[in-house]
Short mmCIF file of C-alpha atoms in Angstrom, two decimals:
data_model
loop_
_atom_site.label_atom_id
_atom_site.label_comp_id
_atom_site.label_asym_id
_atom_site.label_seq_id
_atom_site.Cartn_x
_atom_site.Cartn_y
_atom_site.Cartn_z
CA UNK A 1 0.00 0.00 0.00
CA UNK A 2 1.33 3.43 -1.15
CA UNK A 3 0.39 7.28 -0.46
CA UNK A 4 0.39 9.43 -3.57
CA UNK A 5 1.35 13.29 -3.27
CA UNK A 6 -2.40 14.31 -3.10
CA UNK A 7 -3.49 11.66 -0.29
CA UNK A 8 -4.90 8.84 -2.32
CA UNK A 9 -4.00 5.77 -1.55
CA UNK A 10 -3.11 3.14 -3.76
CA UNK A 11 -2.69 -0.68 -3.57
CA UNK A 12 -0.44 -2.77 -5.09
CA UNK A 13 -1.42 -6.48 -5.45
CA UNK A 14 1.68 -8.63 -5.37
CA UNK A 15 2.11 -11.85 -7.67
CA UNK A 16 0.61 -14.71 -5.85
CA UNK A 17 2.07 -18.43 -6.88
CA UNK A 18 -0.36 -20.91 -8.84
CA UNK A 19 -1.86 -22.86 -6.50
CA UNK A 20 -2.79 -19.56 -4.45
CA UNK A 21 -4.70 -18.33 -7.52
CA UNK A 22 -6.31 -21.42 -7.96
CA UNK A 23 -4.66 -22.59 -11.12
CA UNK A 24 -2.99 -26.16 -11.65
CA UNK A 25 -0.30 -27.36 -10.06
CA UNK A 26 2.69 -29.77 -10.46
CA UNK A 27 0.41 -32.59 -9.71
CA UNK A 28 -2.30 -31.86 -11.70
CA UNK A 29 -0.47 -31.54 -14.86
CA UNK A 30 1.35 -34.27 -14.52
CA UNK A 31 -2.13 -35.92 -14.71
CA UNK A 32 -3.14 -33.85 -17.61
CA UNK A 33 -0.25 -35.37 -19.21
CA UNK A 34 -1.06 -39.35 -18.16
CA UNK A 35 -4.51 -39.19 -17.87
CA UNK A 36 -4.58 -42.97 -17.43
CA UNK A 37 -2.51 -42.84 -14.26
CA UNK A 38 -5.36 -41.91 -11.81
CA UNK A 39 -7.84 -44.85 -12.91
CA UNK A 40 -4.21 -46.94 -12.68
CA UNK A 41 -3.54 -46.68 -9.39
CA UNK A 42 -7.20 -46.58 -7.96
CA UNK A 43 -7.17 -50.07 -9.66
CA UNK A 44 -4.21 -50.75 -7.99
CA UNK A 45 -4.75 -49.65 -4.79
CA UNK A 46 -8.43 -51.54 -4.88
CA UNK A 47 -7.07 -55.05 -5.60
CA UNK A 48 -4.85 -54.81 -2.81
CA UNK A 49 -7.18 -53.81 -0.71
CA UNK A 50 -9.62 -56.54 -2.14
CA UNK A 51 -5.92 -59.11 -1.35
CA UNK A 52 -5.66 -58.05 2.15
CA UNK A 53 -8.96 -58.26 3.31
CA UNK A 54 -9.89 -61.88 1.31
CA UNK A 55 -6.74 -63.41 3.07
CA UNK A 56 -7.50 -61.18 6.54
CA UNK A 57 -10.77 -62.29 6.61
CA UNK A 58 -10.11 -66.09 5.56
CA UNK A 59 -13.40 -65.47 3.24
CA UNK A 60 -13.59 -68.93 1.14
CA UNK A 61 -12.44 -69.02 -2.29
CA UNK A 62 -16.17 -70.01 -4.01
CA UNK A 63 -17.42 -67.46 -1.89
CA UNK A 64 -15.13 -64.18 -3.36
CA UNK A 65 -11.47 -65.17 -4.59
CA UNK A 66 -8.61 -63.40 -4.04
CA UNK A 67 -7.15 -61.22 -6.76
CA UNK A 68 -4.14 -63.66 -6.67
CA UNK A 69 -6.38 -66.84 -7.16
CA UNK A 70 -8.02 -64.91 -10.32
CA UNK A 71 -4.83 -64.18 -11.76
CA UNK A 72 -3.63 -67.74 -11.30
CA UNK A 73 -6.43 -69.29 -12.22
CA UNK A 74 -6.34 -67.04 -15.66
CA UNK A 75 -2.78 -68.34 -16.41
CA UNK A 76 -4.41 -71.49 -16.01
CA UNK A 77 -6.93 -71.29 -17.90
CA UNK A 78 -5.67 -69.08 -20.59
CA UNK A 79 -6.71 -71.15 -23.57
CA UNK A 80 -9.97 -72.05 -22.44
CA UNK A 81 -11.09 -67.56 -21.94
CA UNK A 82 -9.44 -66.82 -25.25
CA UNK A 83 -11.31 -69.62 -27.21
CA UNK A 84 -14.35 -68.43 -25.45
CA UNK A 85 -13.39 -64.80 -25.82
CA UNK A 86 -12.93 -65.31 -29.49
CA UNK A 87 -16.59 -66.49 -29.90
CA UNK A 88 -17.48 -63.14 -28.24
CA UNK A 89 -15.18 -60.81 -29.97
CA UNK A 90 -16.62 -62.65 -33.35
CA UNK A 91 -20.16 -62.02 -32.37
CA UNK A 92 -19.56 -58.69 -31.11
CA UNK A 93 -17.86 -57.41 -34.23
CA UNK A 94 -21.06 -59.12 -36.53
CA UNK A 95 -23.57 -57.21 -34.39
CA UNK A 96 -21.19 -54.00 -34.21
CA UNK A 97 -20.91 -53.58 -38.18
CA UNK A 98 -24.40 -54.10 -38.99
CA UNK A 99 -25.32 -51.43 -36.41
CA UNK A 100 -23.26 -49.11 -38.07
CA UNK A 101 -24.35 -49.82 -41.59
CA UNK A 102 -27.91 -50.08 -40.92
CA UNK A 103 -28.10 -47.60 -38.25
CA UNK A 104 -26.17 -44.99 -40.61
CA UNK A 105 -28.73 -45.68 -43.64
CA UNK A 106 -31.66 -45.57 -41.52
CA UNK A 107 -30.48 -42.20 -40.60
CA UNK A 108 -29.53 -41.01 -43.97
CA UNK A 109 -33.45 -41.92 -45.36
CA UNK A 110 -34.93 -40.24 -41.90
CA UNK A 111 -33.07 -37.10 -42.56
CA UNK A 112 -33.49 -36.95 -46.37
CA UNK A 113 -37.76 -37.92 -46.16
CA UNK A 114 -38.55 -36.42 -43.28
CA UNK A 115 -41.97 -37.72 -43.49
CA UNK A 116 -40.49 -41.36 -43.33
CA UNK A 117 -38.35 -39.93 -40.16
CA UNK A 118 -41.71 -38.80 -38.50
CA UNK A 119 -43.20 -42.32 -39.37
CA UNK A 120 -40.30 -44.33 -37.84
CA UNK A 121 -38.40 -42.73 -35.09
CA UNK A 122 -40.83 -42.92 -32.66
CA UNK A 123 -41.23 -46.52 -33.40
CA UNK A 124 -37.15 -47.04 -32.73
CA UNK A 125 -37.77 -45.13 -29.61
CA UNK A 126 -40.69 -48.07 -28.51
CA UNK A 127 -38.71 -50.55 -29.23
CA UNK A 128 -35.97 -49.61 -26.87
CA UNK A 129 -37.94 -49.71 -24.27
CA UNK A 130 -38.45 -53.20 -24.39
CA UNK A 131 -36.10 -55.20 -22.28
CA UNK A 132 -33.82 -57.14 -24.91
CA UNK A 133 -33.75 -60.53 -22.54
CA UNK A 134 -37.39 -60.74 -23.08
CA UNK A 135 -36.76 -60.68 -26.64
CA UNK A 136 -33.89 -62.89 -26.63
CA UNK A 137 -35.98 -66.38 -25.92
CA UNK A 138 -37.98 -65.48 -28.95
CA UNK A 139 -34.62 -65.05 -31.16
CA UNK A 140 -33.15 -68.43 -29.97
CA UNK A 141 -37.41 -69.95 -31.07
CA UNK A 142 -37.36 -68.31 -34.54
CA UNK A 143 -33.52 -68.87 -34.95
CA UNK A 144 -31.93 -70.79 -32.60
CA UNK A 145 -28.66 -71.04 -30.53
CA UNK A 146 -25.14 -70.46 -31.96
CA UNK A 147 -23.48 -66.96 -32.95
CA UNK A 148 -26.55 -66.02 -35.56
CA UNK A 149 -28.59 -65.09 -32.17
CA UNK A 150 -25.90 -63.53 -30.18
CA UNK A 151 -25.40 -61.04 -33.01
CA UNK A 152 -28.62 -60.17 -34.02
CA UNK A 153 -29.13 -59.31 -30.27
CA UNK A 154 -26.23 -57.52 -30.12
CA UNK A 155 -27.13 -55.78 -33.51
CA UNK A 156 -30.44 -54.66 -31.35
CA UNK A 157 -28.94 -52.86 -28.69
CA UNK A 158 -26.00 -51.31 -31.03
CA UNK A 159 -28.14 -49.78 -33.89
CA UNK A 160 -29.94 -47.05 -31.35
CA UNK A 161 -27.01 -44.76 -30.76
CA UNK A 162 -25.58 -44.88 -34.32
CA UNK A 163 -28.74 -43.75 -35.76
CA UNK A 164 -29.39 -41.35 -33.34
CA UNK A 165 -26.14 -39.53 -33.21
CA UNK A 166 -25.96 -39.63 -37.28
CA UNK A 167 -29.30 -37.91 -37.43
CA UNK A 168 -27.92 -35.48 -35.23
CA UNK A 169 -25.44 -34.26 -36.80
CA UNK A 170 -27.08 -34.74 -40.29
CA UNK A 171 -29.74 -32.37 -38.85
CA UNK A 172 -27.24 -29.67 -36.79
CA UNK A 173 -26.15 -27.71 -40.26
CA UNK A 174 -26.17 -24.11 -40.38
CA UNK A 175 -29.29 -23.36 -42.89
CA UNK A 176 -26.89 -20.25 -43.96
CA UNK A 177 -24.74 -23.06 -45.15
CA UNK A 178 -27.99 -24.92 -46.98
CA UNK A 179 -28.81 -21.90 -48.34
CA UNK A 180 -25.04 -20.95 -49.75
CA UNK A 181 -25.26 -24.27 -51.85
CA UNK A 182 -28.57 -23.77 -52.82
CA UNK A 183 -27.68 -20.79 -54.20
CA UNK A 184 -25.09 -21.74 -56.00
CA UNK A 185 -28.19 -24.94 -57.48
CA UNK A 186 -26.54 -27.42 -55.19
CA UNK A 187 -29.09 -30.52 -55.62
CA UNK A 188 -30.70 -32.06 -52.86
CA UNK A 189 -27.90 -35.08 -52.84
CA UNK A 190 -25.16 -32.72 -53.01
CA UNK A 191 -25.79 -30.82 -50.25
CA UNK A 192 -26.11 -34.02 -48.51
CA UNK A 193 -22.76 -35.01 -49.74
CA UNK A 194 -21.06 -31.65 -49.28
CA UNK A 195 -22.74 -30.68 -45.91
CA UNK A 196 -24.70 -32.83 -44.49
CA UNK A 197 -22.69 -35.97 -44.56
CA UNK A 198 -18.99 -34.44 -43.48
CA UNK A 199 -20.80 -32.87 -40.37
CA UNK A 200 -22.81 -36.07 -39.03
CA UNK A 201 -19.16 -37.92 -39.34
CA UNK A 202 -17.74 -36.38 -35.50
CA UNK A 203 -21.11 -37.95 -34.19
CA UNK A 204 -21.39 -40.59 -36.20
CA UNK A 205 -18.07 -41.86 -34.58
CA UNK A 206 -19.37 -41.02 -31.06
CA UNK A 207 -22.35 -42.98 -31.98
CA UNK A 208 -19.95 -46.20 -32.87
CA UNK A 209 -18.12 -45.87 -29.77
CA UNK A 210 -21.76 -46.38 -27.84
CA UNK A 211 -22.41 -49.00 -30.03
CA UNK A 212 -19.82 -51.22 -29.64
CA UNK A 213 -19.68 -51.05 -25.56
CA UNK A 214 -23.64 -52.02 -26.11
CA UNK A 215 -22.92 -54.93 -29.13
CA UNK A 216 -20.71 -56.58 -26.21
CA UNK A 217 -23.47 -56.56 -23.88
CA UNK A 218 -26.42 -57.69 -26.53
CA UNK A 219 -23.42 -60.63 -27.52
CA UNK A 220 -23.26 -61.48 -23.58
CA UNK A 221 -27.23 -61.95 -23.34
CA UNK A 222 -27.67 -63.75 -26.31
CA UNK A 223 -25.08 -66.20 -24.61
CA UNK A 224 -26.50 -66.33 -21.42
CA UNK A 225 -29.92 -66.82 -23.08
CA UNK A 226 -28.84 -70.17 -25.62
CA UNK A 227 -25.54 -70.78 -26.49
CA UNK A 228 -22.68 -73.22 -26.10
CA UNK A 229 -19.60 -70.94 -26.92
CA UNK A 230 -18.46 -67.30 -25.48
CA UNK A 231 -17.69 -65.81 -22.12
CA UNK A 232 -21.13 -65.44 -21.18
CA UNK A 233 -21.57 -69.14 -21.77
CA UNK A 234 -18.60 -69.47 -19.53
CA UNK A 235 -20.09 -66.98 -16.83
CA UNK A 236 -22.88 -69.47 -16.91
CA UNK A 237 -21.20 -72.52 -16.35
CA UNK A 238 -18.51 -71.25 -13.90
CA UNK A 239 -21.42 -70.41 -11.84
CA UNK A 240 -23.04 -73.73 -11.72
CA UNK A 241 -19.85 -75.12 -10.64
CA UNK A 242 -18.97 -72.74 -7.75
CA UNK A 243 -16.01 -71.98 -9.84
CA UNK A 244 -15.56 -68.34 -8.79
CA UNK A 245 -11.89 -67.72 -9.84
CA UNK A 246 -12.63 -68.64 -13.03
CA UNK A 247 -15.59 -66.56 -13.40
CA UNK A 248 -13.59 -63.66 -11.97
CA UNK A 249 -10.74 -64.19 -14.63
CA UNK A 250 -13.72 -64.21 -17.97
CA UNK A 251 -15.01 -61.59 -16.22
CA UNK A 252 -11.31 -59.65 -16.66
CA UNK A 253 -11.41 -61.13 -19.29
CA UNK A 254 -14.61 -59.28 -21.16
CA UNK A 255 -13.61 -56.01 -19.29
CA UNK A 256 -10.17 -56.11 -21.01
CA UNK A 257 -11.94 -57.21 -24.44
CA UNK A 258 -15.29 -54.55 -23.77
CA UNK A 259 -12.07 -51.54 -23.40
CA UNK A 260 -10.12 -52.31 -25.93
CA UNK A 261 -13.19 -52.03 -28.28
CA UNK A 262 -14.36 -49.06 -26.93
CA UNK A 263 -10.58 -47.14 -27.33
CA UNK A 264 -9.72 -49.10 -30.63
CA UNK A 265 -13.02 -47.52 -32.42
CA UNK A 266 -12.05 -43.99 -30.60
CA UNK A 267 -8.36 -43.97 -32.19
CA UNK A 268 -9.63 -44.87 -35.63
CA UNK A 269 -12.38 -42.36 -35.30
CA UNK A 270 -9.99 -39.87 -34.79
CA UNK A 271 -6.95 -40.70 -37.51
CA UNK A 272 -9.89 -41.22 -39.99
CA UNK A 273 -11.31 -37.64 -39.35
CA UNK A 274 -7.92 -35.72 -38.81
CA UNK A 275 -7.05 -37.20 -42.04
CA UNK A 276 -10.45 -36.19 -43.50
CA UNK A 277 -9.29 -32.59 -41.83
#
């Protein structure tokens, strides 16, 4: 604080150091930096945890395994959870791709007719309301077992969020930008090829990464529903038989498998649309 000659008096503020204004730290941009550390060592930190108090507690092993009895019992049986986790992945991947393909030309007609839009989305809507293990039975009646039914029930709950997204962003144009190329007699299919298209593509991609952490799920119930293959299968049986390490290690075993999905189709989403530009 300072007195000037005609008896005002004037503050000075001094320079205060980050974390006193409230801006990051050393720690929190190391974090910025490995994002992935935090969720790392929370995992870490809860599996000991889940170690100490298993053996502290002398809980039996059908009853909740110990981290170390999952992880030997996966070494074990390696070959057993990747043939089964193969089955899944397989599937998974069917059920995925037809989402994406249907779900993206569904979109495309709903946005282009709009009176065909009016007449079906509201009928998508009711039908994801219905629980997809009731429908499941009736898939394995009019089908049967095997991988057919696992995919088309995965294909169920994976088509939603693709064509949702993709008539999103089909739909969230600028109608300055419409009316630039319709200016400039810009058909109806162009501006859906010059516009329309290239702006749905950031959602579109959000709309696969949704889809394939639900085409896991819809590949799971179709398994636990009729099937003799997968890891839901294997949750199944592993149950019957109070075999609770293994059904610890396939379920690792479809978390690993539902994450790299998820991340795989969010790094190809984003080389294929920072090539695009």
């Amino acid at each position: 604080m300072t007195r000037s000659n005609d008896g005002t008096v004037a503050v000075q503020l001094r320079s205060t150091p980050a974390r006193r204004r409230g801006k990051a730290g050393p720690g929190s941009t190391w974090l910025r930096r490995v994002p992935w550390l935090a969720p790392v060592l929370t995992l870490v930190l809860l599996v000991v945890l889940w170690e100490v108090a298993v053996r502290a507690a002398e809980i039996p092993r059908f009853l909740l395994p110990a981290p170390s009895a999952v992880w030997d019992s996966m070494i074990e049986n390696w070959n057993v959870l990747m043939k089964h986790a193969g089955v899944t992945l397989l599937e998974t991947m069917i059920g995925f791709v037809l989402s994406v393909v249907v779900g993206v030309a569904l979109a495309v007609v709903m946005v282009m007719w709009p009176l065909a839009g009016a007449a079906v989305f509201p009928i998508l809507v009711a039908s994801q309301v219905i629980p997809k293990v009731a429908i499941a039975p009736l898939m394995v009646v009019w089908i049967g077992t095997g991988v057919t039914t696992s995919s088309l029930i995965a294909f169920v709950m994976a088509f939603f969020p693709v064509v949702v997204n993709a008539t999103l962003g089909m739909k969230s144009v600028n109608d300055s930008s419409i009316d630039l190329l319709r200016s400039m007699r810009a058909t109806k299919w162009q501006v859906f090829r010059f516009l329309r298209f290239p702006n749905a593509l950031p959602y579109i991609m959000t709309g696969m990464q949704l889809a394939v952490a639900f085409a896991i799920v819809g590949a799971i119930v179709g398994e636990f529903v009729g099937s003799e293959a997968g890891l839901g299968y294997l949750l199944i049986v592993t149950q019957g038989n109070l075999r609770t390490d293994l059904l610890f290690a396939a379920l690792v075993v479809l978390t690993a498998l539902g994450l790299l999905l998820y991340y795989g189709v969010e790094l190809l989403g984003k080389l294929f649309l920072r090539r695009r530009g």
